[in-house]
Coordinates of N, CA, C and O in Angstrom, one line a residue:
M170 N 1.7 -0.6 10.2 CA 2.5 -0.5 9.0 C 2.8 1.1 9.1 O 2.0 2.0 9.0
D171 N 4.2 1.4 9.2 CA 4.6 2.7 9.1 C 5.0 3.2 7.7 O 6.1 2.7 7.2
L172 N 4.2 3.9 7.1 CA 4.5 4.3 5.7 C 5.6 5.3 5.5 O 6.2 5.4 4.4
K173 N 6.0 6.1 6.6 CA 7.0 7.1 6.5 C 8.4 6.4 6.4 O 9.3 7.0 6.0
K174 N 8.5 5.2 6.9 CA 9.8 4.5 7.2 C 10.2 3.5 6.1 O 11.1 2.8 6.3
T175 N 9.3 3.4 5.2 CA 9.5 2.4 4.2 C 10.6 2.8 3.1 O 10.7 4.1 2.9
N176 N 11.2 1.9 2.6 CA 12.3 2.2 1.6 C 11.8 1.7 0.2 O 12.7 1.4 -0.6
A177 N 10.7 1.5 0.1 CA 10.1 1.0 -1.3 C 10.3 2.1 -2.3 O 10.1 3.3 -1.9
P178 N 10.5 1.7 -3.6 CA 10.8 2.8 -4.6 C 9.4 3.4 -5.0 O 8.4 2.7 -5.1
V179 N 9.4 4.6 -5.3 CA 8.2 5.4 -5.8 C 8.1 5.0 -7.3 O 7.0 5.0 -7.8
N180 N 9.2 4.9 -8.0 CA 9.2 4.7 -9.5 C 9.3 3.2 -9.8 O 9.7 2.5 -8.9
T181 N 9.0 2.9 -11.0 CA 9.1 1.5 -11.4 C 10.6 1.2 -11.7 O 11.3 1.9 -12.2
I182 N 10.9 -0.1 -11.1 CA 12.2 -0.5 -11.1 C 12.2 -2.0 -11.7 O 11.1 -2.7 -11.5
T183 N 13.2 -2.6 -12.2 CA 13.4 -3.9 -12.7 C 14.0 -4.7 -11.5 O 15.0 -4.4 -11.0
Y184 N 13.3 -5.9 -11.2 CA 13.9 -6.8 -10.2 C 14.5 -8.1 -10.9 O 14.0 -8.5 -11.9
N185 N 15.5 -8.6 -10.2 CA 16.0 -9.9 -10.7 C 15.0 -11.0 -10.4 O 14.6 -11.2 -9.2
K186 N 14.6 -11.8 -11.3 CA 13.5 -12.9 -11.2 C 14.0 -13.8 -10.1 O 13.3 -14.4 -9.5
N187 N 15.3 -14.1 -10.3 CA 15.9 -15.2 -9.4 C 15.6 -14.9 -7.9 O 15.4 -15.7 -7.1
I188 N 15.8 -13.5 -7.5 CA 15.7 -13.1 -6.2 C 14.2 -13.3 -5.7 O 14.0 -13.4 -4.7
I189 N 13.4 -12.8 -6.6 CA 11.9 -12.8 -6.4 C 11.4 -14.3 -6.1 O 10.7 -14.5 -5.1
E190 N 11.8 -15.1 -6.8 CA 11.3 -16.6 -6.8 C 12.1 -17.3 -5.7 O 11.7 -18.6 -5.5
E191 N 13.2 -16.9 -5.2 CA 14.0 -17.7 -4.2 C 13.3 -18.3 -3.1 O 13.5 -19.4 -2.9
P192 N 12.6 -17.6 -2.4 CA 11.9 -18.1 -1.2 C 10.8 -19.3 -1.5 O 10.6 -20.3 -0.7
T193 N 10.3 -19.3 -2.7 CA 9.3 -20.2 -3.1 C 9.8 -21.3 -4.0 O 9.3 -22.3 -4.2
G194 N 10.7 -20.9 -4.8 CA 11.2 -21.7 -6.0 C 10.3 -21.6 -7.2 O 10.6 -22.3 -8.1
N195 N 9.3 -20.9 -7.2 CA 8.4 -20.7 -8.2 C 8.0 -19.2 -8.4 O 7.5 -18.6 -7.5
V196 N 8.3 -18.6 -9.5 CA 8.0 -17.2 -9.7 C 6.6 -16.8 -9.6 O 6.2 -15.8 -9.1
Y197 N 5.7 -17.8 -10.2 CA 4.2 -17.5 -10.2 C 3.6 -17.4 -8.7 O 2.8 -16.8 -8.4
E198 N 4.2 -18.5 -7.9 CA 3.7 -18.5 -6.7 C 4.2 -17.2 -5.8 O 3.4 -16.8 -5.0
A199 N 5.4 -16.9 -6.0 CA 5.9 -15.6 -5.5 C 5.0 -14.4 -5.8 O 4.7 -13.7 -4.9
I200 N 4.7 -14.3 -7.0 CA 4.0 -13.2 -7.5 C 2.4 -13.2 -6.9 O 1.9 -12.1 -6.6
T201 N 2.0 -14.3 -6.8 CA 0.5 -14.4 -6.2 C 0.7 -14.1 -4.7 O -0.2 -13.3 -4.3
I202 N 1.6 -14.6 -4.0 CA 1.8 -14.0 -2.6 C 2.0 -12.6 -2.6 O 1.3 -11.8 -1.7
I203 N 2.8 -11.9 -3.4 CA 3.1 -10.6 -3.4 C 1.7 -9.8 -3.7 O 1.4 -8.8 -3.1
A204 N 1.0 -10.3 -4.7 CA -0.2 -9.6 -5.2 C -1.3 -9.6 -4.0 O -1.9 -8.6 -3.9
K205 N -1.4 -10.7 -3.2 CA -2.3 -10.8 -2.2 C -1.9 -9.8 -1.0 O -2.7 -9.2 -0.4
R206 N -0.7 -9.8 -0.7 CA -0.2 -8.7 0.2 C -0.4 -7.3 -0.2 O -0.7 -6.4 0.5
A207 N -0.2 -7.1 -1.6 CA -0.5 -5.7 -2.1 C -1.9 -5.3 -2.0 O -2.3 -4.3 -1.6
N208 N -2.9 -6.4 -2.2 CA -4.3 -6.0 -1.9 C -4.5 -5.6 -0.4 O -5.3 -4.8 -0.1
Q209 N -3.9 -6.4 0.5 CA -4.1 -6.1 2.0 C -3.6 -4.6 2.2 O -4.2 -4.0 3.0
I210 N -2.4 -4.4 1.7 CA -1.8 -3.0 1.9 C -2.7 -2.0 1.3 O -2.9 -0.9 2.1
N211 N -3.2 -2.1 0.2 CA -4.0 -1.2 -0.3 C -5.3 -0.9 0.4 O -5.8 0.1 0.5
A212 N -5.8 -2.0 0.9 CA -7.1 -1.8 1.8 C -6.8 -1.1 3.0 O -7.6 -0.3 3.5
E213 N -5.6 -1.5 3.6 CA -5.2 -0.8 4.9 C -5.0 0.8 4.7 O -5.6 1.7 5.4
I214 N -4.4 1.1 3.6 CA -4.1 2.5 3.2 C -5.4 3.3 2.9 O -5.6 4.4 3.4
K215 N -6.3 2.6 2.3 CA -7.5 3.3 1.8 C -8.3 3.5 3.1 O -9.1 4.6 3.2
K216 N -8.4 2.5 3.9 CA -9.1 2.7 5.2 C -8.6 3.9 6.1 O -9.3 4.8 6.6
E217 N -7.3 3.9 6.1 CA -6.6 4.9 6.9 C -6.9 6.4 6.2 O -7.1 7.3 7.0
L218 N -6.8 6.4 5.0 CA -7.1 7.8 4.3 C -8.6 8.1 4.4 O -8.8 9.4 4.9
I219 N -9.5 7.2 4.3 CA -10.8 7.6 4.6 C -11.2 8.1 5.9 O -11.9 9.1 6.0
D220 N -10.6 7.4 6.9 CA -10.8 7.7 8.3 C -10.2 9.2 8.5 O -10.9 10.0 9.2
K221 N -9.1 9.5 8.0 CA -8.4 10.8 8.2 C -9.3 11.9 7.3 O -9.4 12.9 7.9
L222 N -9.8 11.6 6.2 CA -10.5 12.6 5.4 C -11.9 12.8 6.0 O -12.4 13.8 5.9
D223 N -12.5 11.8 6.7 CA -13.8 11.9 7.4 C -13.7 13.0 8.5 O -14.8 13.6 8.8
E224 N -12.5 13.2 9.1 CA -12.4 14.3 10.1 C -12.7 15.7 9.5 O -13.1 16.5 10.3
F225 N -12.5 15.9 8.2 CA -12.6 17.2 7.7 C -14.0 17.3 6.9 O -14.3 18.3 6.4
A226 N -14.8 16.2 7.0 CA -16.0 16.2 6.3 C -17.0 17.3 6.9 O -17.2 17.3 8.1
T227 N -17.6 18.1 6.0 CA -18.7 18.9 6.4 C -20.0 18.4 5.6 O -19.9 18.2 4.5
Y228 N -21.0 18.3 6.3 CA -22.3 17.8 5.8 C -23.2 19.0 5.7 O -23.8 19.5 6.5
N229 N -23.3 19.5 4.4 CA -24.2 20.6 3.9 C -25.1 20.1 3.0 O -24.7 19.4 2.0
D230 N -26.2 20.8 2.9 CA -27.1 20.5 1.8 C -26.9 21.5 0.6 O -27.4 21.4 -0.5
S231 N -26.0 22.5 1.0 CA -25.8 23.5 -0.1 C -24.6 23.2 -0.8 O -23.6 22.9 -0.3
L232 N -24.7 23.3 -2.1 CA -23.5 23.0 -2.9 C -22.7 24.3 -3.3 O -21.6 24.3 -3.9
E233 N -23.4 25.4 -2.9 CA -22.7 26.7 -3.1 C -21.5 27.0 -2.4 O -20.5 27.6 -2.9
E234 N -21.4 26.4 -1.2 CA -20.2 26.6 -0.4 C -19.2 25.5 -0.5 O -19.5 24.4 -0.3
V235 N -18.1 25.8 -1.0 CA -16.9 24.8 -1.1 C -15.9 25.3 -0.3 O -15.3 26.4 -0.5
F236 N -15.4 24.5 0.7 CA -14.4 25.0 1.6 C -13.0 24.2 1.1 O -13.0 23.1 0.9
E237 N -12.0 25.0 1.1 CA -10.7 24.4 0.9 C -10.0 24.4 2.3 O -9.7 25.4 2.9
N238 N -9.7 23.3 2.7 CA -9.0 23.0 4.1 C -7.7 22.5 3.7 O -7.4 21.6 3.1
K239 N -6.7 23.3 4.2 CA -5.4 23.1 3.9 C -4.9 21.9 4.5 O -4.1 21.1 3.9
E240 N -5.3 21.5 5.7 CA -5.0 20.3 6.2 C -5.4 19.0 5.4 O -4.7 18.1 5.3
Q241 N -6.6 19.1 4.9 CA -7.0 18.1 4.1 C -6.2 17.9 2.8 O -5.9 16.8 2.3
I242 N -5.9 19.1 2.3 CA -5.0 19.0 1.1 C -3.6 18.3 1.3 O -3.1 17.6 0.6
E243 N -3.2 18.7 2.4 CA -1.8 18.1 2.9 C -2.0 16.6 3.1 O -1.0 15.9 2.7
V244 N -3.0 16.2 3.8 CA -3.1 14.7 3.9 C -3.3 14.1 2.6 O -2.7 13.0 2.3
S245 N -4.0 14.6 1.8 CA -4.2 13.9 0.3 C -2.8 13.9 -0.5 O -2.6 12.9 -1.0
K246 N -2.1 15.0 -0.3 CA -0.8 15.1 -1.0 C 0.3 13.9 -0.4 O 0.9 13.3 -1.1
F247 N 0.1 13.9 1.0 CA 0.9 12.8 1.6 C 0.6 11.4 1.0 O 1.6 10.7 0.6
Y248 N -0.6 11.1 0.9 CA -1.1 9.7 0.4 C -0.8 9.6 -1.1 O -0.5 8.6 -1.6
E249 N -0.8 10.6 -1.9 CA -0.4 10.7 -3.3 C 1.0 10.3 -3.5 O 1.4 9.7 -4.5
K250 N 1.9 10.8 -2.6 CA 3.4 10.7 -2.8 C 3.9 9.3 -2.3 O 5.0 9.0 -2.5
L251 N 3.0 8.5 -1.7 CA 3.4 7.3 -1.0 C 3.7 6.2 -2.3 O 3.1 6.4 -3.3
P252 N 4.6 5.3 -2.0 CA 4.8 4.3 -3.1 C 3.6 3.6 -3.2 O 2.8 3.4 -2.2
K253 N 3.3 2.9 -4.4 CA 2.2 2.0 -4.7 C 2.2 0.9 -3.7 O 3.2 0.5 -3.3
S254 N 1.0 0.3 -3.6 CA 0.8 -0.9 -2.7 C 1.7 -2.0 -3.2 O 2.3 -2.8 -2.5
H255 N 1.8 -2.3 -4.6 CA 2.6 -3.3 -5.0 C 4.0 -3.2 -4.8 O 4.8 -4.0 -4.6
A256 N 4.5 -2.0 -4.9 CA 5.9 -1.6 -4.5 C 6.3 -1.9 -3.1 O 7.3 -2.4 -2.8
L257 N 5.4 -1.5 -2.3 CA 5.5 -1.7 -0.8 C 5.5 -3.3 -0.5 O 6.3 -3.9 0.3
A258 N 4.6 -4.1 -1.2 CA 4.6 -5.5 -1.1 C 5.9 -6.1 -1.6 O 6.4 -7.2 -0.9
V259 N 6.4 -5.7 -2.6 CA 7.6 -6.4 -3.2 C 8.7 -6.0 -2.2 O 9.5 -7.0 -1.9
Q260 N 8.7 -4.8 -1.7 CA 9.9 -4.6 -0.7 C 9.8 -5.4 0.6 O 10.7 -5.9 1.0
E261 N 8.5 -5.7 1.0 CA 8.3 -6.5 2.2 C 8.7 -8.0 1.8 O 9.4 -8.7 2.5
W262 N 8.5 -8.3 0.5 CA 8.8 -9.8 0.1 C 10.4 -9.9 0.1 O 10.9 -10.8 0.5
L263 N 11.1 -8.9 -0.4 CA 12.5 -8.9 -0.6 C 13.1 -8.8 0.9 O 14.3 -9.3 1.1
D264 N 12.5 -8.1 1.9 CA 13.0 -8.1 3.2 C 12.8 -9.2 4.0 O 13.1 -9.2 5.3
G265 N 11.9 -10.1 3.5 CA 11.6 -11.4 4.3 C 10.4 -11.0 5.3 O 10.4 -11.8 6.3
K266 N 9.6 -10.1 5.1 CA 8.6 -9.8 6.1 C 7.3 -10.3 5.9 O 6.3 -10.1 6.7
I267 N 7.1 -11.1 4.8 CA 5.8 -11.7 4.4 C 5.9 -13.2 4.9 O 6.8 -13.9 4.3
Y268 N 5.1 -13.5 5.7 CA 4.9 -15.0 6.1 C 4.1 -15.7 5.0 O 3.0 -15.1 4.7
H269 N 4.5 -16.9 4.5 CA 3.7 -17.7 3.6 C 4.0 -19.1 3.9 O 5.0 -19.4 4.5
R270 N 3.0 -19.8 3.6 CA 3.3 -21.3 3.7 C 2.3 -22.0 2.6 O 1.4 -21.5 2.2
N271 N 2.8 -23.2 2.2 CA 2.1 -23.9 1.1 C 1.3 -25.0 1.9 O 1.8 -25.9 2.6
T272 N -0.1 -24.8 1.7 CA -0.8 -25.8 2.5 C -1.0 -27.1 1.8 O -1.5 -28.1 2.5
E273 N -0.5 -27.3 0.6 CA -0.6 -28.6 0.0 C 0.6 -29.4 0.5 O 0.5 -30.6 0.4
Q274 N 1.7 -28.8 1.0 CA 2.8 -29.5 1.6 C 2.7 -29.7 3.0 O 2.3 -28.8 3.7
Q275 N 2.9 -31.0 3.5 CA 2.8 -31.1 5.0 C 4.1 -31.0 5.7 O 5.2 -31.3 5.3

């Protein structure tokens, strides 16, 4: 997932309910699918951020020394400015990038 190339909104916007429910015919099913994808995206972003911040980790027993690492601050600011995981999931849903199937229907 390339977070720099996403066109998901950073701020809250209102969506047309009919467009959201169109692929499934049921708004609740569509929201459930979007929520599951948002959880997956959130886990991916969290893992990626932790991996990047671990590169800057210093393991000291002394609490007196506090290091300000400019690169670490920039990484943190980048992830703070990203759209939220639910906004990314909704954008993927609207773009038709989320695969889903109903296992109850044959």
